[in-house]
């Protein structure tokens, strides 16, 4: 849509370029962090997430390598498994996402957000009984986890 403007008055193309530049800047900062602490699982996960969001040629492979590095550095880093699973789901790699959600549950069996995100995958896969079970798990783990109630 040519000429379409957001509420801020910025056209969509300019907005996308601005976001892209911000992601580039954030990734550059994260890469400097990795230079100072190359064995930091959180930094590797951050870099993977930024690569995934930035997109472009080779971004998926770079993101996967960084997610793998993150969980290699800290096999108990549930957030890394979770982010990686969500990424793989977005790429249509359902079996891989399920495996990563299972790994996340091993790393932190009390993480309601993981059950909720996994349940959404099962809804998309039309596996409604499993989705219902996972939503039930999520609210049993944390009855105040609003995203679980909203998604269910």
C-alpha positions as protocol buffer text, in pm:
chain_id: "A"
residue {
  index: 1
  type: UNK
  ca { x: 0 y: 0 z: 0 }
}
residue {
  index: 2
  type: UNK
  ca { x: 176 y: 306 z: -121 }
}
residue {
  index: 3
  type: UNK
  ca { x: 159 y: 609 z: 101 }
}
residue {
  index: 4
  type: UNK
  ca { x: 19 y: 424 z: 402 }
}
residue {
  index: 5
  type: UNK
  ca { x: 135 y: 589 z: 722 }
}
residue {
  index: 6
  type: UNK
  ca { x: 149 y: 461 z: 1077 }
}
residue {
  index: 7
  type: UNK
  ca { x: 6 y: 674 z: 1358 }
}
residue {
  index: 8
  type: UNK
  ca { x: 351 y: 819 z: 1414 }
}
residue {
  index: 9
  type: UNK
  ca { x: 352 y: 955 z: 1059 }
}
residue {
  index: 10
  type: UNK
  ca { x: 629 y: 716 z: 949 }
}
residue {
  index: 11
  type: UNK
  ca { x: 551 y: 508 z: 643 }
}
residue {
  index: 12
  type: UNK
  ca { x: 579 y: 129 z: 678 }
}
residue {
  index: 13
  type: UNK
  ca { x: 894 y: 105 z: 468 }
}
residue {
  index: 14
  type: UNK
  ca { x: 1075 y: 359 z: 684 }
}
residue {
  index: 15
  type: UNK
  ca { x: 953 y: 183 z: 996 }
}
residue {
  index: 16
  type: UNK
  ca { x: 1084 y: -154 z: 874 }
}
residue {
  index: 17
  type: UNK
  ca { x: 1421 y: 1 z: 787 }
}
residue {
  index: 18
  type: UNK
  ca { x: 1439 y: 164 z: 1132 }
}
residue {
  index: 19
  type: UNK
  ca { x: 1359 y: -164 z: 1305 }
}
residue {
  index: 20
  type: UNK
  ca { x: 1616 y: -341 z: 1088 }
}
residue {
  index: 21
  type: UNK
  ca { x: 1882 y: -89 z: 1185 }
}
residue {
  index: 22
  type: UNK
  ca { x: 1790 y: -126 z: 1553 }
}
residue {
  index: 23
  type: UNK
  ca { x: 1825 y: -504 z: 1525 }
}
residue {
  index: 24
  type: UNK
  ca { x: 2163 y: -460 z: 1354 }
}
residue {
  index: 25
  type: UNK
  ca { x: 2275 y: -229 z: 1637 }
}
residue {
  index: 26
  type: UNK
  ca { x: 2149 y: -468 z: 1905 }
}
residue {
  index: 27
  type: UNK
  ca { x: 2326 y: -760 z: 1737 }
}
residue {
  index: 28
  type: UNK
  ca { x: 2651 y: -563 z: 1718 }
}
residue {
  index: 29
  type: UNK
  ca { x: 2629 y: -493 z: 2093 }
}
residue {
  index: 30
  type: UNK
  ca { x: 2553 y: -861 z: 2165 }
}
residue {
  index: 31
  type: UNK
  ca { x: 2852 y: -965 z: 1952 }
}
residue {
  index: 32
  type: UNK
  ca { x: 3076 y: -734 z: 2156 }
}
residue {
  index: 33
  type: UNK
  ca { x: 2941 y: -898 z: 2471 }
}
residue {
  index: 34
  type: UNK
  ca { x: 3028 y: -1237 z: 2324 }
}
residue {
  index: 35
  type: UNK
  ca { x: 3383 y: -1119 z: 2254 }
}
residue {
  index: 36
  type: UNK
  ca { x: 3422 y: -1034 z: 2623 }
}
residue {
  index: 37
  type: UNK
  ca { x: 3246 y: -1345 z: 2751 }
}
residue {
  index: 38
  type: UNK
  ca { x: 3239 y: -1613 z: 2479 }
}
residue {
  index: 39
  type: UNK
  ca { x: 3106 y: -1880 z: 2717 }
}
residue {
  index: 40
  type: UNK
  ca { x: 2795 y: -1693 z: 2826 }
}
residue {
  index: 41
  type: UNK
  ca { x: 2482 y: -1894 z: 2738 }
}
residue {
  index: 42
  type: UNK
  ca { x: 2252 y: -1595 z: 2785 }
}
residue {
  index: 43
  type: UNK
  ca { x: 2451 y: -1388 z: 2534 }
}
residue {
  index: 44
  type: UNK
  ca { x: 2447 y: -1676 z: 2284 }
}
residue {
  index: 45
  type: UNK
  ca { x: 2068 y: -1703 z: 2325 }
}
residue {
  index: 46
  type: UNK
  ca { x: 2032 y: -1326 z: 2280 }
}
residue {
  index: 47
  type: UNK
  ca { x: 2239 y: -1335 z: 1962 }
}
residue {
  index: 48
  type: UNK
  ca { x: 2032 y: -1627 z: 1830 }
}
residue {
  index: 49
  type: UNK
  ca { x: 1706 y: -1446 z: 1899 }
}
residue {
  index: 50
  type: UNK
  ca { x: 1830 y: -1129 z: 1731 }
}
residue {
  index: 51
  type: UNK
  ca { x: 1950 y: -1323 z: 1426 }
}
residue {
  index: 52
  type: UNK
  ca { x: 1611 y: -1492 z: 1402 }
}
residue {
  index: 53
  type: UNK
  ca { x: 1427 y: -1160 z: 1424 }
}
residue {
  index: 54
  type: UNK
  ca { x: 1658 y: -986 z: 1178 }
}
residue {
  index: 55
  type: UNK
  ca { x: 1615 y: -1256 z: 915 }
}
residue {
  index: 56
  type: UNK
  ca { x: 1782 y: -1243 z: 579 }
}
residue {
  index: 57
  type: UNK
  ca { x: 2009 y: -1481 z: 395 }
}
residue {
  index: 58
  type: UNK
  ca { x: 2172 y: -1731 z: 628 }
}
residue {
  index: 59
  type: UNK
  ca { x: 2002 y: -1594 z: 940 }
}
residue {
  index: 60
  type: UNK
  ca { x: 1818 y: -1918 z: 1021 }
}
residue {
  index: 61
  type: UNK
  ca { x: 2139 y: -2122 z: 1010 }
}
residue {
  index: 62
  type: UNK
  ca { x: 2321 y: -1864 z: 1222 }
}
residue {
  index: 63
  type: UNK
  ca { x: 2034 y: -1856 z: 1472 }
}
residue {
  index: 64
  type: UNK
  ca { x: 2027 y: -2237 z: 1498 }
}
residue {
  index: 65
  type: UNK
  ca { x: 2403 y: -2251 z: 1556 }
}
residue {
  index: 66
  type: UNK
  ca { x: 2378 y: -1988 z: 1830 }
}
residue {
  index: 67
  type: UNK
  ca { x: 2081 y: -2159 z: 1997 }
}
residue {
  index: 68
  type: UNK
  ca { x: 2278 y: -2485 z: 1992 }
}
residue {
  index: 69
  type: UNK
  ca { x: 2580 y: -2304 z: 2139 }
}
residue {
  index: 70
  type: UNK
  ca { x: 2364 y: -2158 z: 2416 }
}
residue {
  index: 71
  type: UNK
  ca { x: 2230 y: -2495 z: 2532 }
}
residue {
  index: 72
  type: UNK
  ca { x: 2574 y: -2651 z: 2491 }
}
residue {
  index: 73
  type: UNK
  ca { x: 2714 y: -2388 z: 2727 }
}
residue {
  index: 74
  type: UNK
  ca { x: 2429 y: -2434 z: 2976 }
}
residue {
  index: 75
  type: UNK
  ca { x: 2213 y: -2744 z: 2932 }
}
residue {
  index: 76
  type: UNK
  ca { x: 1983 y: -2613 z: 3209 }
}
residue {
  index: 77
  type: UNK
  ca { x: 1911 y: -2285 z: 3025 }
}
residue {
  index: 78
  type: UNK
  ca { x: 1537 y: -2335 z: 2978 }
}
residue {
  index: 79
  type: UNK
  ca { x: 1487 y: -1997 z: 2811 }
}
residue {
  index: 80
  type: UNK
  ca { x: 1723 y: -2098 z: 2531 }
}
residue {
  index: 81
  type: UNK
  ca { x: 1536 y: -2423 z: 2464 }
}
residue {
  index: 82
  type: UNK
  ca { x: 1208 y: -2231 z: 2472 }
}
residue {
  index: 83
  type: UNK
  ca { x: 1324 y: -1959 z: 2231 }
}
residue {
  index: 84
  type: UNK
  ca { x: 1474 y: -2218 z: 1997 }
}
residue {
  index: 85
  type: UNK
  ca { x: 1152 y: -2421 z: 2001 }
}
residue {
  index: 86
  type: UNK
  ca { x: 944 y: -2114 z: 1917 }
}
residue {
  index: 87
  type: UNK
  ca { x: 1187 y: -2032 z: 1635 }
}
residue {
  index: 88
  type: UNK
  ca { x: 1164 y: -2385 z: 1491 }
}
residue {
  index: 89
  type: UNK
  ca { x: 784 y: -2372 z: 1515 }
}
residue {
  index: 90
  type: UNK
  ca { x: 790 y: -2048 z: 1314 }
}
residue {
  index: 91
  type: UNK
  ca { x: 991 y: -2230 z: 1046 }
}
residue {
  index: 92
  type: UNK
  ca { x: 745 y: -2521 z: 1032 }
}
residue {
  index: 93
  type: UNK
  ca { x: 982 y: -2769 z: 1193 }
}
residue {
  index: 94
  type: UNK
  ca { x: 722 y: -2914 z: 1427 }
}
residue {
  index: 95
  type: UNK
  ca { x: 903 y: -3233 z: 1533 }
}
residue {
  index: 96
  type: UNK
  ca { x: 1216 y: -3032 z: 1618 }
}
residue {
  index: 97
  type: UNK
  ca { x: 1009 y: -2779 z: 1814 }
}
residue {
  index: 98
  type: UNK
  ca { x: 841 y: -3057 z: 2014 }
}
residue {
  index: 99
  type: UNK
  ca { x: 1180 y: -3209 z: 2098 }
}
residue {
  index: 100
  type: UNK
  ca { x: 1307 y: -2870 z: 2214 }
}
residue {
  index: 101
  type: UNK
  ca { x: 995 y: -2807 z: 2425 }
}
residue {
  index: 102
  type: UNK
  ca { x: 1056 y: -3147 z: 2590 }
}
residue {
  index: 103
  type: UNK
  ca { x: 1419 y: -3046 z: 2660 }
}
residue {
  index: 104
  type: UNK
  ca { x: 1293 y: -2720 z: 2806 }
}
residue {
  index: 105
  type: UNK
  ca { x: 1059 y: -2910 z: 3039 }
}
residue {
  index: 106
  type: UNK
  ca { x: 1355 y: -3120 z: 3156 }
}
residue {
  index: 107
  type: UNK
  ca { x: 1557 y: -2803 z: 3222 }
}
residue {
  index: 108
  type: UNK
  ca { x: 1268 y: -2637 z: 3407 }
}
residue {
  index: 109
  type: UNK
  ca { x: 959 y: -2853 z: 3468 }
}
residue {
  index: 110
  type: UNK
  ca { x: 776 y: -2563 z: 3637 }
}
residue {
  index: 111
  type: UNK
  ca { x: 784 y: -2318 z: 3344 }
}
residue {
  index: 112
  type: UNK
  ca { x: 421 y: -2241 z: 3255 }
}
residue {
  index: 113
  type: UNK
  ca { x: 518 y: -2036 z: 2949 }
}
residue {
  index: 114
  type: UNK
  ca { x: 671 y: -2345 z: 2791 }
}
residue {
  index: 115
  type: UNK
  ca { x: 355 y: -2551 z: 2832 }
}
residue {
  index: 116
  type: UNK
  ca { x: 151 y: -2262 z: 2690 }
}
residue {
  index: 117
  type: UNK
  ca { x: 379 y: -2216 z: 2386 }
}
residue {
  index: 118
  type: UNK
  ca { x: 388 y: -2591 z: 2326 }
}
residue {
  index: 119
  type: UNK
  ca { x: 8 y: -2604 z: 2352 }
}
residue {
  index: 120
  type: UNK
  ca { x: -17 y: -2341 z: 2078 }
}
residue {
  index: 121
  type: UNK
  ca { x: 200 y: -2559 z: 1855 }
}
residue {
  index: 122
  type: UNK
  ca { x: -35 y: -2852 z: 1919 }
}
residue {
  index: 123
  type: UNK
  ca { x: -338 y: -2637 z: 1838 }
}
residue {
  index: 124
  type: UNK
  ca { x: -179 y: -2545 z: 1504 }
}
residue {
  index: 125
  type: UNK
  ca { x: -108 y: -2915 z: 1446 }
}
residue {
  index: 126
  type: UNK
  ca { x: -476 y: -2987 z: 1527 }
}
residue {
  index: 127
  type: UNK
  ca { x: -370 y: -3213 z: 1813 }
}
residue {
  index: 128
  type: UNK
  ca { x: -639 y: -3074 z: 2042 }
}
residue {
  index: 129
  type: UNK
  ca { x: -625 y: -3335 z: 2318 }
}
residue {
  index: 130
  type: UNK
  ca { x: -253 y: -3273 z: 2369 }
}
residue {
  index: 131
  type: UNK
  ca { x: -304 y: -2896 z: 2351 }
}
residue {
  index: 132
  type: UNK
  ca { x: -574 y: -2917 z: 2619 }
}
residue {
  index: 133
  type: UNK
  ca { x: -344 y: -3124 z: 2842 }
}
residue {
  index: 134
  type: UNK
  ca { x: -60 y: -2873 z: 2799 }
}
residue {
  index: 135
  type: UNK
  ca { x: -286 y: -2575 z: 2874 }
}
residue {
  index: 136
  type: UNK
  ca { x: -405 y: -2757 z: 3187 }
}
residue {
  index: 137
  type: UNK
  ca { x: -41 y: -2817 z: 3285 }
}
residue {
  index: 138
  type: UNK
  ca { x: 40 y: -2451 z: 3232 }
}
residue {
  index: 139
  type: UNK
  ca { x: -235 y: -2319 z: 3458 }
}
residue {
  index: 140
  type: UNK
  ca { x: -165 y: -2590 z: 3717 }
}
residue {
  index: 141
  type: UNK
  ca { x: 197 y: -2470 z: 3727 }
}
residue {
  index: 142
  type: UNK
  ca { x: 98 y: -2104 z: 3750 }
}
residue {
  index: 143
  type: UNK
  ca { x: -268 y: -2016 z: 3789 }
}
residue {
  index: 144
  type: UNK
  ca { x: -182 y: -1649 z: 3736 }
}
residue {
  index: 145
  type: UNK
  ca { x: -15 y: -1707 z: 3396 }
}
residue {
  index: 146
  type: UNK
  ca { x: -250 y: -1488 z: 3191 }
}
residue {
  index: 147
  type: UNK
  ca { x: -115 y: -1590 z: 2846 }
}
residue {
  index: 148
  type: UNK
  ca { x: -216 y: -1950 z: 2919 }
}
residue {
  index: 149
  type: UNK
  ca { x: -570 y: -1852 z: 3011 }
}
residue {
  index: 150
  type: UNK
  ca { x: -597 y: -1617 z: 2714 }
}
residue {
  index: 151
  type: UNK
  ca { x: -468 y: -1872 z: 2463 }
}
residue {
  index: 152
  type: UNK
  ca { x: -679 y: -2156 z: 2602 }
}
